[in-house]
Coordinates of C-alpha atoms and ligand atoms in Angstrom, one line a residue:
X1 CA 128.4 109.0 123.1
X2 CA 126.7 111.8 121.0
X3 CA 125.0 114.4 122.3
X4 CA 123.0 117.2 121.2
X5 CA 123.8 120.8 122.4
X6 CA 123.4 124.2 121.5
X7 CA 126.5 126.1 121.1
X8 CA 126.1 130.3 122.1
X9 CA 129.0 132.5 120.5
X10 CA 129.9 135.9 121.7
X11 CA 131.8 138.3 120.2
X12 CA 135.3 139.1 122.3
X13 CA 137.1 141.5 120.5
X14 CA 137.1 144.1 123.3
X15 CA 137.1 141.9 126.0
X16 CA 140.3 142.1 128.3
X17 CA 141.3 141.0 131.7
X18 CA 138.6 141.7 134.5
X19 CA 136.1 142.9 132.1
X20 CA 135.9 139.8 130.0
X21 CA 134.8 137.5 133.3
X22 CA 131.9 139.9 133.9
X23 CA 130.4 140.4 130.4
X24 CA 130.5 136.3 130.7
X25 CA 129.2 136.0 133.5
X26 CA 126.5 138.5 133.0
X27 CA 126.2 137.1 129.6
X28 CA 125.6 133.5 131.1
X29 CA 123.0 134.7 134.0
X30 CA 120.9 135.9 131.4
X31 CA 121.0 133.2 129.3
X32 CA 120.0 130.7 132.1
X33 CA 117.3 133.7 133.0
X34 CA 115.8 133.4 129.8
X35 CA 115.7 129.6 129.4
X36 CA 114.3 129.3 132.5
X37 CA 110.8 127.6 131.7
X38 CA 113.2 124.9 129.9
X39 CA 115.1 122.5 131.8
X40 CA 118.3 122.4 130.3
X41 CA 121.5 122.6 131.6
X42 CA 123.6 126.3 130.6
X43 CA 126.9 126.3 131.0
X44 CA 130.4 127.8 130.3
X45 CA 133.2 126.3 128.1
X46 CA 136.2 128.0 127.1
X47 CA 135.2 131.0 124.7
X48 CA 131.7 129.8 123.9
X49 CA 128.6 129.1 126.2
X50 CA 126.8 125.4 125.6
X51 CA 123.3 125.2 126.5
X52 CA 122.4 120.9 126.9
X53 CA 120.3 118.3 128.7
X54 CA 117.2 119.6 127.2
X55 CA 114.2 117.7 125.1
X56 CA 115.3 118.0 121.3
X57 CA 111.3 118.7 120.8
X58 CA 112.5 122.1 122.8
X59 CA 115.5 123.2 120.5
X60 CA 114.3 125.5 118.1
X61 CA 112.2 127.2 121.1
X62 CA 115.2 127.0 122.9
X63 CA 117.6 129.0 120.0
X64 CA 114.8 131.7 119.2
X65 CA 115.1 132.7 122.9
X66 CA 118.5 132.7 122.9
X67 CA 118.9 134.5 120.0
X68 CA 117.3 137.9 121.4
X69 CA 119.5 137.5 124.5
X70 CA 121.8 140.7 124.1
X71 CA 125.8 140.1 124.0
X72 CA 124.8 137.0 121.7
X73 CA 126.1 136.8 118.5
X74 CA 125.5 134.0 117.0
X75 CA 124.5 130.3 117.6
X76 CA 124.7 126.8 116.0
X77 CA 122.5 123.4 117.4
X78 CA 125.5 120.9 117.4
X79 CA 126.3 117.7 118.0
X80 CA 129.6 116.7 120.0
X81 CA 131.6 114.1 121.4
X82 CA 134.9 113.0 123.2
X83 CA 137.2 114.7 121.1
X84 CA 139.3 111.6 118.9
X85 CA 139.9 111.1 115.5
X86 CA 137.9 107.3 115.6
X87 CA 135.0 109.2 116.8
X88 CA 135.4 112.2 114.8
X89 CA 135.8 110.4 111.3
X90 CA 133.3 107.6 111.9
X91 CA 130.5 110.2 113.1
X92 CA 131.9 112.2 109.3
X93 CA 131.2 109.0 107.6
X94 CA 128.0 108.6 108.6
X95 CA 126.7 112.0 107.1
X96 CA 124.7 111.4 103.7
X97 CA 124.4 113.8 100.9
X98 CA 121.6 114.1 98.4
X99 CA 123.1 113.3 94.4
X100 CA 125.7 115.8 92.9
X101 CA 125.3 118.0 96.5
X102 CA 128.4 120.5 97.0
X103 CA 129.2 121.0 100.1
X104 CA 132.3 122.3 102.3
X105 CA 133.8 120.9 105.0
X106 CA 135.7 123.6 107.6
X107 CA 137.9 122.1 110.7
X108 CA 138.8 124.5 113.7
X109 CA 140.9 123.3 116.0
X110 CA 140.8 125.7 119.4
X111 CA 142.4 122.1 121.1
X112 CA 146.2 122.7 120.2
X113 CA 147.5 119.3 121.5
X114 CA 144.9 118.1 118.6
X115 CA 147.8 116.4 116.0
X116 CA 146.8 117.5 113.2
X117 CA 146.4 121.1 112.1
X118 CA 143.1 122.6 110.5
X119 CA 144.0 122.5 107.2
X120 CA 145.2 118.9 106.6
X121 CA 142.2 118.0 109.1
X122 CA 139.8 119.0 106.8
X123 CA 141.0 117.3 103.7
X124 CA 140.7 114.3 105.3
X125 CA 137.7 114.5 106.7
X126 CA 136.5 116.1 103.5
X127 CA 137.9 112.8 101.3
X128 CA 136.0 110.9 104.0
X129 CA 132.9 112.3 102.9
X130 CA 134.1 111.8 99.4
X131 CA 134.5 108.2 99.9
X132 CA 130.6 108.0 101.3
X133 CA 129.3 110.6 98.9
X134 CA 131.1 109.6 95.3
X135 CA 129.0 112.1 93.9
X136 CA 128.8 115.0 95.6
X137 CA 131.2 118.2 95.0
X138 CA 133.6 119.8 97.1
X139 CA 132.6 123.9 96.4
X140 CA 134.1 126.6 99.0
X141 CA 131.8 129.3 98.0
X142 CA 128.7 128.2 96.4
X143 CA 128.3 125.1 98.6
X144 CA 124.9 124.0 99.8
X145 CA 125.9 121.9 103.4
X146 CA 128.2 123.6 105.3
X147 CA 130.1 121.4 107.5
X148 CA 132.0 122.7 110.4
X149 CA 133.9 120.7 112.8
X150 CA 134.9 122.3 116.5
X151 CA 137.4 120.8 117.9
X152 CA 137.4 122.5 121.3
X153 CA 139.4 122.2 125.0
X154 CA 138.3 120.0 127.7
X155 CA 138.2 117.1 125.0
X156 CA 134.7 118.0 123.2
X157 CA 134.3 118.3 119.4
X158 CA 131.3 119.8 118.3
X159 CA 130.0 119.4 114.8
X160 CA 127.3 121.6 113.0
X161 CA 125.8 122.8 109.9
X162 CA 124.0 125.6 110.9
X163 CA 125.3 129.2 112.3
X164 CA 122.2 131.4 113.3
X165 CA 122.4 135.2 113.9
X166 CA 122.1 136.3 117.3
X167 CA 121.0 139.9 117.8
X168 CA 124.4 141.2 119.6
X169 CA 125.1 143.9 121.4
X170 CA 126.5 144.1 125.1
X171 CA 124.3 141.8 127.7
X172 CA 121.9 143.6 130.0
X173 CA 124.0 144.2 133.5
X174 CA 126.8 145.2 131.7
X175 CA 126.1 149.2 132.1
X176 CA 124.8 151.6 135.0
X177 CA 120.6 151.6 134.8
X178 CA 118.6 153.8 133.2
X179 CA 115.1 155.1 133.3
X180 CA 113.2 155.1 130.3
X181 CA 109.8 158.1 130.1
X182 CA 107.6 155.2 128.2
X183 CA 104.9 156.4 126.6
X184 CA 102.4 154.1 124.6
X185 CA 104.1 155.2 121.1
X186 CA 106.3 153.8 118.8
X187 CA 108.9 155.7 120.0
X188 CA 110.3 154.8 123.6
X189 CA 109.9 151.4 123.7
X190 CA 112.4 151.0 121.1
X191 CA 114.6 153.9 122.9
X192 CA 114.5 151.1 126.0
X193 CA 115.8 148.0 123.8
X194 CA 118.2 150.1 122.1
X195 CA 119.7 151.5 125.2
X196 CA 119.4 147.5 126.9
X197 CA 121.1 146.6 123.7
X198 CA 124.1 148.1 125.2
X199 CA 124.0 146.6 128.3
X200 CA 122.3 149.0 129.9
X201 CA 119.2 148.1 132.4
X202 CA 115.8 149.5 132.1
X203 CA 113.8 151.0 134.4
X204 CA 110.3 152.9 133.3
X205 CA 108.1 155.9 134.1
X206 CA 104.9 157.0 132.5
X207 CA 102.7 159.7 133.1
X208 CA 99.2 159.2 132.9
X209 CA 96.2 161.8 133.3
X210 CA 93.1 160.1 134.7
X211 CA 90.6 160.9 133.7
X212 CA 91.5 162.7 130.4
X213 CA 93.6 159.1 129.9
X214 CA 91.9 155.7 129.8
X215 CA 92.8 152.8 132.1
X216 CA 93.4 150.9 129.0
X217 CA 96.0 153.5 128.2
X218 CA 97.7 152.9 131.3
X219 CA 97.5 148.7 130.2
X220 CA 99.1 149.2 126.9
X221 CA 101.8 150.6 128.4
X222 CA 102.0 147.8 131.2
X223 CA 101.7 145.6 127.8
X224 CA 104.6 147.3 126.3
X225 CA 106.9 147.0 129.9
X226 CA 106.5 143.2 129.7
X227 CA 107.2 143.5 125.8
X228 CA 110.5 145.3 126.6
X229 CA 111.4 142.7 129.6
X230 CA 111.6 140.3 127.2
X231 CA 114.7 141.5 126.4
X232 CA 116.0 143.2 129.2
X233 CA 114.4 141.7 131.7
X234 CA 112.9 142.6 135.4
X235 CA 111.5 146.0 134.8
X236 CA 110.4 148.3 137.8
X237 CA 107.9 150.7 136.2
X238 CA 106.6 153.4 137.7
X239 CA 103.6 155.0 137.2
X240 CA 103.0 158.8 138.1
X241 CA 99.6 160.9 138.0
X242 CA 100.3 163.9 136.1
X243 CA 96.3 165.4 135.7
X244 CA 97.6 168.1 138.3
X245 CA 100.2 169.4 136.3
X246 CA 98.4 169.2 133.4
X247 CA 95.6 170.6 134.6
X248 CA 97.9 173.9 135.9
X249 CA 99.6 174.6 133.1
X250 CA 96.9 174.5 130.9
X251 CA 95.2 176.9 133.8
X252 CA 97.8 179.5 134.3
X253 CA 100.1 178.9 131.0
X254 CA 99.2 180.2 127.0
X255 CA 98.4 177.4 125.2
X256 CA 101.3 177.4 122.7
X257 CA 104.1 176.7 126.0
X258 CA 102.1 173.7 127.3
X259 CA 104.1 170.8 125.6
X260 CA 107.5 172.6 126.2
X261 CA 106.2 172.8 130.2
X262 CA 104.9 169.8 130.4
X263 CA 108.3 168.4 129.0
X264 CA 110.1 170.2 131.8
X265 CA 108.2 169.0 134.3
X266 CA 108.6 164.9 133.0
X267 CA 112.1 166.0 133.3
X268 CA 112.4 167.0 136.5
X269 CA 110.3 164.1 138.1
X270 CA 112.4 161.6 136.4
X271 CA 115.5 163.3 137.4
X272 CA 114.1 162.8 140.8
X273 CA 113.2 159.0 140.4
X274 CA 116.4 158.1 138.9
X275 CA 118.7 160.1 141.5
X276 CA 116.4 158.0 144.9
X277 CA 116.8 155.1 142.6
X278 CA 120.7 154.8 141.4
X279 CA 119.5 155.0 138.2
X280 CA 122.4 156.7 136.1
X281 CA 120.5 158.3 132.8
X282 CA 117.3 159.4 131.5
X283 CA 115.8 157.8 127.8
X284 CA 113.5 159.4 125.4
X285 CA 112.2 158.4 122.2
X286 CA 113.0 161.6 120.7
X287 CA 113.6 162.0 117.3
X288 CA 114.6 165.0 115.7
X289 CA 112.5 167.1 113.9
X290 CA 109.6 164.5 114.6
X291 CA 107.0 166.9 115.5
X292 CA 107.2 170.4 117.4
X293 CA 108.6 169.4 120.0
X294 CA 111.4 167.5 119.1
X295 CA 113.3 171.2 117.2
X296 CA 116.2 171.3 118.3
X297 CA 115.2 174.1 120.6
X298 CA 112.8 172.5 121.8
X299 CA 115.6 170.0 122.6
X300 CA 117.5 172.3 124.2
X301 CA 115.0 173.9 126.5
X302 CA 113.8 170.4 128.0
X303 CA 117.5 169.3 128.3
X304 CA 118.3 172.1 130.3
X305 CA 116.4 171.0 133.2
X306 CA 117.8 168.3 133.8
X307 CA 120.5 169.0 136.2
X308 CA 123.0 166.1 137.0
X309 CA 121.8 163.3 134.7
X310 CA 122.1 162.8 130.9
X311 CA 119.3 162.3 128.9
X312 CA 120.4 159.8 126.4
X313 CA 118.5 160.0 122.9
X314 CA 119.2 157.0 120.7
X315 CA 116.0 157.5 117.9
X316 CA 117.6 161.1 117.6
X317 CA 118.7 160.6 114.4
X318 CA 116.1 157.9 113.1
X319 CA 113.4 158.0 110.6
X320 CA 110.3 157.4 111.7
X321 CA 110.7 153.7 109.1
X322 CA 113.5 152.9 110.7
X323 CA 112.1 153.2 114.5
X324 CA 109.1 151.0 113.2
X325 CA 111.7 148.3 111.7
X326 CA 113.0 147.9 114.6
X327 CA 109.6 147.9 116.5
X328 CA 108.6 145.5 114.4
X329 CA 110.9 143.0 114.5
X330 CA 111.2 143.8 119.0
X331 CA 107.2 142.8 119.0
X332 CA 106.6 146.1 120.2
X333 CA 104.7 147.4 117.3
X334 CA 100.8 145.4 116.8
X335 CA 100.6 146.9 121.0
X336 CA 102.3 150.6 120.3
X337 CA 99.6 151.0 117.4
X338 CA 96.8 150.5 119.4
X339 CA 94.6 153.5 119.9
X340 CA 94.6 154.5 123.2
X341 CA 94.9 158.7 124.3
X342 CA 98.5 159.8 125.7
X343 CA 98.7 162.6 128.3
X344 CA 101.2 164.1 125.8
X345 CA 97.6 165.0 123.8
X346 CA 95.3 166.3 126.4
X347 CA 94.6 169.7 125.9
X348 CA 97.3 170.2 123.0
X349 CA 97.0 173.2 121.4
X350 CA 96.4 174.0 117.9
X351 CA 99.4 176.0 117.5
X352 CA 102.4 174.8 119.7
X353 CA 105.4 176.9 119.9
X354 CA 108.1 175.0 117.4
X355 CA 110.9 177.1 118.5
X356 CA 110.8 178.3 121.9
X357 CA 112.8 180.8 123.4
X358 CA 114.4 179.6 127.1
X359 CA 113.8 183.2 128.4
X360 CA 109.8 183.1 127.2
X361 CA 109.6 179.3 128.3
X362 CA 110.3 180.3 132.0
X363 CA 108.4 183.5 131.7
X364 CA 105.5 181.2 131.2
X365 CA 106.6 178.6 134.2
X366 CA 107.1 181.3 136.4
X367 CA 103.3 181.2 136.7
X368 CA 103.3 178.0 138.4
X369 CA 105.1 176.5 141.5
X370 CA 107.7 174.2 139.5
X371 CA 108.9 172.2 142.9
X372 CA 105.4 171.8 144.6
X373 CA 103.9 170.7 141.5
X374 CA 106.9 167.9 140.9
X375 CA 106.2 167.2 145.0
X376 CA 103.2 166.3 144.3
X377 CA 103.0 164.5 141.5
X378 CA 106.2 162.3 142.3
X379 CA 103.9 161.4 145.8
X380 CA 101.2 159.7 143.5
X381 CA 104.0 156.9 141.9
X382 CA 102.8 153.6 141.9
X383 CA 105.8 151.1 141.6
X384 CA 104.8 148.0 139.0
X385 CA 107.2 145.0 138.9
X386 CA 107.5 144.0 135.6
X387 CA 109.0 140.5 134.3
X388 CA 109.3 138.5 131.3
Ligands
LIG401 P1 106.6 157.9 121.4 O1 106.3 157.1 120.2 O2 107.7 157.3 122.3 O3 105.3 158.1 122.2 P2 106.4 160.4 120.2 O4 106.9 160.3 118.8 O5 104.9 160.3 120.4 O6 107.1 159.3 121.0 P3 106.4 162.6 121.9 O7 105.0 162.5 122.3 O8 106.9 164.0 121.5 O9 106.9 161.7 120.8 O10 107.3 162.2 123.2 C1 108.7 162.2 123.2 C2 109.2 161.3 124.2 O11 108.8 161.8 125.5 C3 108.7 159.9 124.2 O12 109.5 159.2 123.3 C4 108.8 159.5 125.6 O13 110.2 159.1 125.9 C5 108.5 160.7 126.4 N1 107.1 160.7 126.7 C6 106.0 161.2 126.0 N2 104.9 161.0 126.6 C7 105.1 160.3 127.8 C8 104.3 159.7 128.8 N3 103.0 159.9 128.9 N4 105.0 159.1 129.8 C9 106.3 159.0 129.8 N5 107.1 159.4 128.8 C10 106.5 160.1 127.8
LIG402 MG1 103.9 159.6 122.0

């Protein structure tokens, strides 16, 4: 009997011993997680992962799901049978080619106690499509139909003509978590998938300032949570007041140290969350150079703070293009655009300080109690559950 399926590839190169069962495993978890509103069956096969049982009306949904599952590399809708060579050759004769058509024909045989080796395997079943195709032209490189015959364990053979690019990368579950600051920019949201795209999953906080913020602010970011999960997916995102802060610094602080503060202070609340949530790192969207306070000093005087957790940076070295390439093509970017007010530009001042010195930075936050401000603020979280 044929049957349809959808065959998932991963890449194995550095996968050993223990380590290779759990990226699988993980690997196949999210995969069924993703599929979910399908009913198909997901399962595992030796080296590959075959997705089946589903309505072939669903198989291009199906695939362009699958495709943005991290740890996927690449996929191919198939059709497969009880591996033997009656049923192999008599499904390759059936295949029709338009006139003068060149084409290829590649046999891999992952099924050792097949007889007959890869090579001589496909000349045969390449003069059988010869014999049913008189016209059409055996080409290796420029071909048009790409033929490839699986001959896999467990007695299936799979045959397809199509091998579709999965976006790779390590599957979510894979790494400690982390908590992402996400903002409604550009920026952190593709920090998040980058960081998820190596296995790592994503937690989020985001500071709002009600009332100098909207409530619409607050959904565009809720927006861009359930954008990220998509890829990563459950998302606990916490939301934390930060008026009070605001509101002291721009009291007691000059003007020019108020984004530099304000930075510290995100810091040091999200060093809290992460460390009475097991969360192992702290994401930003920074990217040097950006704006004034993304120097490399002011870098450095934010990083500082943080006492026992990394902050991990992966836009650091991106233009602001290629951040919005890859916003783009995440479905972050017609939401991040929108035009809603970020804390980060309440009460900005005209003339922030580009390079600030540590020793003038906590001059300046020696004005205001550091630890009672971060008390209070980290008692206003709200905790959103976020999922795809
Ligand atoms: P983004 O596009 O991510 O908003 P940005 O280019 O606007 O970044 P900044 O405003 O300097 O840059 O913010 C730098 C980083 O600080 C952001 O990428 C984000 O990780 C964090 N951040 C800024 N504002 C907030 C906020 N309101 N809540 C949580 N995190 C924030
Ligand atoms: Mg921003």
């Amino acid at each position: 009997m044929i049957q349809n399926a959808i065959l998932v590839r991963y890449s194995e190169i550095f996968l050993k011993g223990k380590n290779k069962g759990f990226f699988e495993k993980t690997l196949l978890n999210n995969i069924i997680n993703q599929v979910k509103d399908y009913d198909c069956k997901v399962t595992k096969i030796s080296g590959r992962i075959m997705i089946t049982d589903y309505l072939e009306k669903n198989e291009d949904r199906i695939i362009n799901l699958v495709k943005n599952v991290f740890g996927v590399h690449s996929i191919s809708p198939t059709k497969y049978f009880d591996t033997s060579r009656d049923n192999i050759e008599s499904y390759i004769a059936k295949i029709q080619l338009p006139e003068n058509e060149k084409f290829r024909i590649t046999v891999k045989r992952a099924d050792k106690t097949f007889p007959i080796n890869s090579t001589e395997y496909s000349k045969i079943l390449g003069g059988i499509v010869l014999d049913n195709n008189p016209s059409a032209i055996v080409d290796l490189h420029t071909y048009n139909v790409d033929i490839n015959v699986d001959i896999r364990e467990q007695n299936r053979t799979f045959v397809f003509f199509k091998v579709i690019a999965g976006v790779g990368g390590m599957p979510v579950g894979t790494s400690g978590s982390g908590l992402l600051l996400l903002s409604g920019g550009i920026d952190s949201p593709v920090a998040g998938y980058l960081m998820a795209k190596r296995g790592m999953p994503i937690s989020a906080l985001h500071f709002q300032s009600i009332p100098y913020t909207s409530e619409m602010a607050k959904e565009k970011v809720i927006t861009l949570a359930n954008l990220l999960s998509d890829y990563t997916g459950k998302i606990k995102l916490y939301i934390c007041s930060f008026t009070k802060v605001q509101e002291a610094i721009h009291k007691y602080c000059k003007p020019e140290y108020m984004i530099t503060i304000m930075r510290r202070i995100m810091i040091r609340i999200a060093e809290k969350v992460a460390k009475d949530n097991n969360l192992k790192a702290i994401i930003t969207g920074e990217s040097l150079g950006q704006v004034a306070s993304q120097t490399i000093e002011s870098i450095t005087s934010t990083n500082i703070v943080a006492n026992q957790i990394p902050i991990l940076r992966p836009c650091i070295a991106m233009d602001k293009e290629e951040i919005t390439v890859i916003s783009k093509r995440a479905n972050f970017f017609e939401t991040s655009i929108q035009p809603y007010e970020d804390c980060c530009t309440v009460f900005l001042p005209k003339y922030p300080i580009i390079k600030p010195r540590l020793d003038k930075v906590e001059q300046e936050e020696s004005k205001l109690d550091i630890d009672l401000l971060v008390e209070e603020a980290y008692k206003t979280i709200e905790i959103l559950e976020i999922n795809n």
